[in-house]
Short mmCIF file of C-alpha atoms in Angstrom, two decimals:
data_model
loop_
_atom_site.label_atom_id
_atom_site.label_comp_id
_atom_site.label_asym_id
_atom_site.label_seq_id
_atom_site.Cartn_x
_atom_site.Cartn_y
_atom_site.Cartn_z
CA MET A 1 98.41 116.86 120.39
CA SER A 2 97.03 118.56 116.99
CA SER A 3 94.04 117.08 115.63
CA THR A 4 95.69 117.32 112.30
CA PRO A 5 98.56 114.61 111.92
CA LEU A 6 102.08 115.96 111.11
CA ALA A 7 103.38 115.70 107.40
CA LEU A 8 106.00 113.12 108.91
CA PHE A 9 106.71 109.11 109.06
CA VAL A 10 108.57 108.14 112.43
CA GLY A 11 110.75 105.42 113.07
CA LEU A 12 112.10 103.33 115.80
CA PRO A 13 114.85 101.25 116.73
CA THR A 14 113.22 98.14 118.41
CA PRO A 15 110.70 95.48 117.66
CA THR A 16 108.70 97.65 120.40
CA ILE A 17 107.13 100.93 121.52
CA SER A 18 108.44 102.24 124.90
CA ASP A 19 106.73 104.00 127.15
CA ASP A 20 108.92 107.26 126.05
CA GLU A 21 107.95 106.64 122.32
CA PHE A 22 104.20 106.13 122.88
CA ALA A 23 104.20 109.32 124.98
CA LEU A 24 105.93 111.31 121.83
CA TYR A 25 103.62 109.62 119.48
CA ARG A 26 100.67 110.39 121.35
CA GLU A 27 102.06 114.44 122.09
CA THR A 28 103.46 114.83 118.30
CA ASN A 29 100.90 112.75 116.18
CA PRO A 30 103.03 111.91 113.25
CA LEU A 31 100.94 110.75 110.08
CA GLY A 32 102.66 107.32 110.06
CA LEU A 33 105.40 104.99 111.42
CA PHE A 34 108.04 103.31 109.20
CA VAL A 35 108.85 99.71 110.12
CA GLY A 36 112.11 97.82 109.05
CA ARG A 37 113.67 94.68 109.22
CA ARG A 38 114.73 95.45 113.09
CA ASN A 39 111.25 96.28 113.95
CA GLN A 40 109.63 93.06 112.54
CA ARG A 41 110.47 89.49 113.94
CA GLU A 42 107.11 87.20 113.64
CA PRO A 43 103.26 87.96 112.83
CA GLU A 44 101.87 88.61 116.36
CA GLN A 45 104.81 91.23 117.24
CA THR A 46 104.36 93.35 114.26
CA ARG A 47 100.66 93.26 114.89
CA ARG A 48 101.03 94.42 118.58
CA LEU A 49 103.59 97.04 117.33
CA ILE A 50 101.46 98.44 114.49
CA GLU A 51 98.25 98.74 117.06
CA ARG A 52 100.13 100.02 119.75
CA PHE A 53 101.45 103.10 117.33
CA ARG A 54 97.77 103.78 116.34
CA GLU A 55 96.46 103.60 120.12
CA ALA A 56 99.18 106.00 120.37
CA VAL A 57 98.35 108.79 117.61
CA GLY A 58 94.68 107.58 118.37
CA ARG A 59 93.88 106.63 114.73
CA ASP A 60 92.76 103.08 113.67
CA ASP A 61 93.88 103.90 110.05
CA ALA A 62 97.31 105.34 110.75
CA PRO A 63 99.51 104.31 107.67
CA VAL A 64 102.25 101.80 108.87
CA PHE A 65 105.00 101.48 105.83
CA THR A 66 107.78 99.16 105.33
CA ASP A 67 109.76 98.09 102.62
CA GLN A 68 108.75 95.04 100.99
CA GLU A 69 109.41 94.93 97.23
CA GLY A 70 110.71 91.17 96.83
CA GLY A 71 114.30 90.27 95.95
CA ARG A 72 117.21 91.87 98.42
CA VAL A 73 114.55 94.52 99.64
CA GLN A 74 112.01 92.70 101.82
CA HIS A 75 111.92 93.46 105.66
CA LEU A 76 109.33 90.57 106.02
CA ASP A 77 112.16 88.00 105.42
CA ALA A 78 112.13 86.37 109.23
CA GLY A 79 109.85 83.93 111.00
CA PRO A 80 107.36 82.47 108.89
CA TRP A 81 107.02 84.85 105.56
CA PRO A 82 107.72 83.63 102.41
CA LEU A 83 110.60 85.16 100.52
CA PHE A 84 109.59 87.01 97.32
CA ARG A 85 111.29 87.00 93.88
CA SER A 86 112.97 90.58 92.65
CA PHE A 87 111.55 92.46 89.97
CA GLY A 88 114.59 91.52 88.02
CA GLN A 89 113.61 87.99 87.93
CA PHE A 90 109.88 88.62 87.27
CA ALA A 91 111.28 90.77 83.97
CA GLU A 92 113.57 87.81 83.21
CA LEU A 93 110.28 85.53 83.22
CA ALA A 94 108.16 88.44 80.79
CA ARG A 95 110.78 88.59 78.64
CA ARG A 96 110.69 84.86 77.81
CA ASP A 97 106.69 85.27 78.06
CA PHE A 98 105.15 88.45 78.19
CA ASP A 99 101.89 87.15 79.36
CA LEU A 100 102.94 84.78 81.73
CA GLY A 101 105.42 87.06 83.26
CA LYS A 102 102.40 89.72 83.96
CA LYS A 103 100.50 87.04 85.48
CA ALA A 104 103.07 85.63 87.49
CA LEU A 105 103.67 89.44 89.04
CA ARG A 106 100.16 90.18 89.69
CA LEU A 107 99.61 87.07 91.82
CA SER A 108 103.00 87.44 93.45
CA SER A 109 101.84 91.29 94.18
CA GLN A 110 98.45 90.11 95.27
CA ALA A 111 99.92 87.64 98.13
CA MET A 112 102.37 90.08 99.06
CA GLY A 113 99.92 92.74 99.80
CA ALA A 114 97.55 90.26 101.44
CA MET A 115 100.46 89.17 103.81
CA MET A 116 101.14 92.96 104.50
CA THR A 117 97.36 93.87 104.96
CA GLU A 118 96.67 91.07 107.40
CA LEU A 119 99.48 91.99 109.44
CA GLY A 120 98.21 95.63 109.33
CA LEU A 121 101.09 97.10 107.38
CA SER A 122 99.81 99.75 105.28
CA SER A 123 102.11 99.66 102.20
CA GLY A 124 105.54 98.13 101.33
CA CYS A 125 106.68 101.14 99.55
CA SER A 126 106.69 99.33 95.96
CA PRO A 127 106.95 99.08 93.16
CA VAL A 128 110.13 100.81 91.66
CA LEU A 129 110.00 102.27 88.45
CA ASP A 130 113.49 103.06 88.06
CA LEU A 131 115.36 102.30 84.90
CA VAL A 132 118.70 100.43 84.96
CA PHE A 133 121.83 100.63 82.83
CA GLU A 134 125.36 99.52 83.06
CA THR A 135 126.32 102.59 84.84
CA THR A 136 123.32 102.80 87.22
CA SER A 137 124.39 102.80 90.80
CA ALA A 138 124.33 99.20 92.41
CA VAL A 139 121.53 100.36 95.02
CA ILE A 140 118.94 99.70 92.07
CA GLY A 141 120.15 96.88 90.51
CA ALA A 142 117.69 93.78 90.11
CA ARG A 143 115.23 96.09 92.00
CA SER A 144 114.57 97.48 88.56
CA PHE A 145 112.43 95.62 85.53
CA GLY A 146 115.20 96.83 83.20
CA PRO A 147 116.01 99.82 80.80
CA ASP A 148 112.90 99.99 78.69
CA PRO A 149 110.36 102.71 80.05
CA ASP A 150 106.98 100.86 78.31
CA PHE A 151 108.14 97.63 79.75
CA ILE A 152 108.68 99.14 83.41
CA ALA A 153 105.23 100.57 83.03
CA ALA A 154 103.53 97.58 82.05
CA LEU A 155 105.09 95.60 84.77
CA GLY A 156 104.65 98.21 87.23
CA ARG A 157 100.91 98.49 86.46
CA GLU A 158 100.76 94.45 87.44
CA VAL A 159 102.35 95.55 90.81
CA VAL A 160 100.14 98.52 91.55
CA ASP A 161 97.01 97.11 90.71
CA GLY A 162 97.73 93.88 92.60
CA LEU A 163 98.48 95.67 95.83
CA LEU A 164 95.57 97.77 95.58
CA GLU A 165 93.21 94.98 95.08
CA THR A 166 94.29 93.53 98.48
CA GLY A 167 94.19 96.62 100.25
CA ASN A 168 97.93 97.47 100.33
CA MET A 169 99.12 101.27 99.18
CA PRO A 170 101.48 100.93 96.12
CA VAL A 171 104.30 103.35 96.16
CA ILE A 172 105.74 104.28 93.06
CA LYS A 173 109.52 105.02 93.62
CA HIS A 174 112.02 106.89 93.14
CA ILE A 175 110.11 109.43 91.26
CA PRO A 176 111.20 111.16 89.09
CA GLY A 177 113.76 108.18 88.26
CA HIS A 178 116.93 107.04 89.98
CA GLY A 179 118.27 105.17 87.14
CA ARG A 180 120.79 107.44 85.91
CA ALA A 181 122.29 107.94 89.02
CA THR A 182 125.64 106.51 89.26
CA LEU A 183 126.19 106.92 92.91
CA ASP A 184 124.08 105.62 95.95
CA SER A 185 122.22 108.33 97.34
CA HIS A 186 122.20 106.65 100.82
CA LYS A 187 125.93 107.63 101.00
CA GLU A 188 126.34 110.53 98.31
CA ARG A 189 124.44 113.08 96.46
CA PRO A 190 124.15 111.94 92.97
CA VAL A 191 123.80 114.33 90.21
CA VAL A 192 122.08 113.18 86.65
CA ASN A 193 122.99 115.24 84.06
CA ALA A 194 120.71 114.50 81.23
CA SER A 195 119.04 116.57 79.25
CA ARG A 196 115.22 117.36 79.83
CA GLU A 197 114.49 115.47 76.65
CA THR A 198 116.33 112.80 77.26
CA LEU A 199 114.79 112.32 80.90
CA THR A 200 111.00 112.97 79.44
CA ALA A 201 111.71 110.29 76.84
CA THR A 202 113.30 107.83 79.31
CA ASP A 203 113.60 108.07 83.14
CA PHE A 204 110.27 110.10 83.45
CA LYS A 205 107.87 107.70 81.30
CA PRO A 206 107.22 105.03 83.67
CA PHE A 207 105.89 107.74 86.47
CA VAL A 208 103.78 109.35 83.47
CA ALA A 209 102.40 106.24 83.00
CA LEU A 210 101.12 104.96 86.34
CA LYS A 211 100.61 108.66 87.60
CA ASP A 212 97.07 107.48 88.85
CA THR A 213 99.12 105.58 91.79
CA PRO A 214 97.88 107.30 95.09
CA TRP A 215 101.56 107.65 96.38
CA ALA A 216 105.00 108.31 95.23
CA MET A 217 108.36 108.59 96.92
CA VAL A 218 110.55 111.29 95.82
CA ALA A 219 114.33 110.59 94.73
CA HIS A 220 117.37 112.36 96.48
CA VAL A 221 118.86 112.69 93.02
CA VAL A 222 119.92 115.75 91.75
CA TYR A 223 118.65 116.59 88.00
CA SER A 224 121.09 119.38 86.69
CA ALA A 225 118.74 120.15 83.91
CA TYR A 226 116.22 121.43 86.04
CA ASP A 227 117.83 122.37 89.37
CA ALA A 228 121.46 122.12 89.32
CA GLU A 229 121.97 122.45 93.15
CA LEU A 230 118.99 120.59 94.99
CA PRO A 231 118.02 117.13 95.29
CA ALA A 232 114.58 116.64 93.69
CA SER A 233 113.14 115.65 97.04
CA VAL A 234 114.05 119.08 98.53
CA SER A 235 113.84 120.95 95.26
CA PRO A 236 110.90 123.39 94.46
CA ILE A 237 111.77 123.53 91.02
CA MET A 238 111.59 119.40 90.80
CA HIS A 239 108.25 119.26 92.89
CA ASP A 240 106.82 121.55 90.37
CA VAL A 241 107.97 119.18 87.43
CA ILE A 242 106.44 116.18 88.96
CA ARG A 243 103.22 118.43 89.68
CA ASN A 244 102.83 119.87 86.48
CA ASP A 245 105.24 118.46 83.82
CA MET A 246 104.65 114.95 84.93
CA GLY A 247 100.77 115.41 85.76
CA TYR A 248 101.36 113.51 89.28
CA ASP A 249 98.60 114.58 91.89
CA GLY A 250 98.91 111.88 94.15
CA VAL A 251 100.86 111.86 97.73
CA LEU A 252 104.48 112.69 97.42
CA ILE A 253 106.66 111.63 100.32
CA SER A 254 110.23 111.89 100.35
CA ASP A 255 112.81 108.96 100.57
CA CYS A 256 114.21 108.69 103.90
CA ILE A 257 115.81 111.84 105.38
CA PHE A 258 118.64 110.22 107.11
CA MET A 259 120.05 109.36 103.47
CA GLU A 260 123.41 111.48 102.94
CA SER A 261 122.60 112.93 99.48
CA LEU A 262 120.72 115.54 101.78
CA SER A 263 122.68 118.07 103.91
CA GLY A 264 122.04 119.67 107.13
CA THR A 265 120.79 118.32 110.39
CA LEU A 266 117.68 116.18 110.56
CA PRO A 267 115.17 118.93 111.51
CA GLU A 268 116.59 121.19 108.69
CA ARG A 269 116.10 118.22 106.36
CA VAL A 270 111.98 117.84 107.48
CA LYS A 271 111.61 121.52 106.73
CA GLN A 272 113.73 121.22 103.25
CA VAL A 273 111.28 118.66 102.25
CA LEU A 274 107.89 120.33 103.26
CA ASP A 275 109.29 124.00 102.04
CA ALA A 276 109.45 122.43 98.76
CA GLY A 277 106.27 121.55 98.45
CA PHE A 278 106.16 118.22 99.26
CA ASP A 279 103.45 116.35 101.23
CA ILE A 280 105.44 114.21 103.70
CA ALA A 281 108.95 113.71 105.10
CA LEU A 282 109.89 110.18 105.65
CA HIS A 283 111.89 109.60 109.16
CA SER A 284 112.35 106.03 108.68
CA HIS A 285 114.55 105.34 111.68
CA GLY A 286 116.16 106.92 114.99
CA ASP A 287 115.93 107.32 118.74
CA ILE A 288 113.31 109.07 120.68
CA PRO A 289 115.68 112.63 120.58
CA GLU A 290 115.78 112.29 116.81
CA SER A 291 112.35 111.81 116.57
CA GLU A 292 111.32 114.65 118.84
CA ALA A 293 113.54 117.17 116.66
CA ALA A 294 111.89 115.78 113.43
CA ALA A 295 108.43 116.23 114.88
CA LYS A 296 109.36 119.63 116.11
CA ALA A 297 110.36 120.82 112.84
CA ALA A 298 107.60 119.17 110.95
CA ARG A 299 104.06 121.24 110.38
CA PRO A 300 100.45 119.63 110.22
CA LEU A 301 99.38 118.16 106.84
CA THR A 302 98.00 120.34 104.32
CA GLU A 303 94.39 120.17 103.49
CA ALA A 304 95.61 119.22 99.67
CA ALA A 305 97.78 116.51 101.27
CA LEU A 306 94.61 115.15 103.53
CA GLN A 307 92.62 114.99 100.17
CA ARG A 308 94.97 113.13 98.52
CA ILE A 309 95.71 110.53 101.05
CA ALA A 310 91.80 110.18 101.45
CA THR A 311 91.35 109.88 97.78
CA GLY A 312 94.31 107.31 97.49
CA LYS A 313 92.58 105.17 100.66
CA ALA A 314 89.01 105.14 98.74
CA ARG A 315 90.73 102.67 96.19
CA LEU A 316 92.00 100.27 98.46
CA GLY A 317 90.24 96.73 97.62
CA ASN A 318 89.49 93.92 99.85
CA LEU A 319 90.47 90.95 97.52
CA LYS A 320 91.28 87.84 100.10
CA ILE A 321 94.37 85.56 98.96
CA ASP A 322 95.80 82.68 100.20
CA VAL A 323 99.32 83.93 100.48
CA ARG A 324 101.43 80.59 100.48
CA ALA A 325 99.12 79.16 97.88
CA ALA A 326 99.53 82.03 95.64
CA HIS A 327 103.31 81.75 96.63
CA ALA A 328 103.20 78.47 95.40
CA GLU A 329 101.52 78.80 92.14
CA VAL A 330 104.04 81.79 91.04
CA GLU A 331 107.07 79.66 91.65
CA ASN A 332 105.08 76.86 89.57
CA MET A 333 105.25 79.61 86.88
CA PHE A 334 109.00 80.09 87.07
CA ALA A 335 109.64 76.47 86.97
CA SER A 336 107.06 75.78 83.93
CA ALA A 337 109.33 78.37 82.04
CA LEU A 338 112.50 77.04 83.12
CA VAL A 339 113.52 80.38 84.77
CA PHE A 340 115.05 79.99 88.57
#
């Protein structure tokens, strides 16, 4: 096993790590593990799964991510876990009472972050900073705070800071912006034809405002004003736009490479992400042959990526929150404003 982890997250199909999967992770040393709804049944099982992955790769701090935004995208939605509201609902509250909306969102983010940190989860891959319009693909919908980039940035800040305070890594997504995409990048390749001037003034703006966030997830969307052929996640041109024009210097991880916006085999997709200059390829599920093939196509993290990861970790706090009490307080805030 290489002492430097691979620039790769892997996933698995079940709630447990088999002996063969354990051996594969030990041999290949992927940076992290992505767990979904299929992998998480209840707290003790989730903790054991995470501990077993970290034992396999020999790193107690190996990142384990999930999708936990609130609303319809929350993979901790079984067993005893509370259900959290969507960003669209917090936006509605903030439009009625901006200060109350921000307060509720900060507390909810702290509760969600504390819940994940207690389980051993490193991140819920949140918040979504994409704009939403009438033409936006339904894959975004209530995951967005709305169409106003300044409003999105203000609310997104509450999520970023609330998660950091509780030791959970925020990941802004889907940089540089999925909102003008009319197709679902899980199923097709979206092409955004807006001008550079429009994108800079709108879609890019929340990401620039929150460019101090330690991690960002890159969209599988084509921005034809910059690169008419390749989705951002595999485009060297868009890598340079994000790093230079937008000024983002944190960790850049692709959206899941299984999504059909990309082309080629899974190993080819891993190579495309890394060849474009991005730090990490996300292989969020898959069986042993798929994970093995992805690992063979990956390469060790660069020194720059390792430094970005370390810099982000240094910002994690240790605020303790009573998750259920905080969640109940947030619900009371919605009730007081007559928003349900």
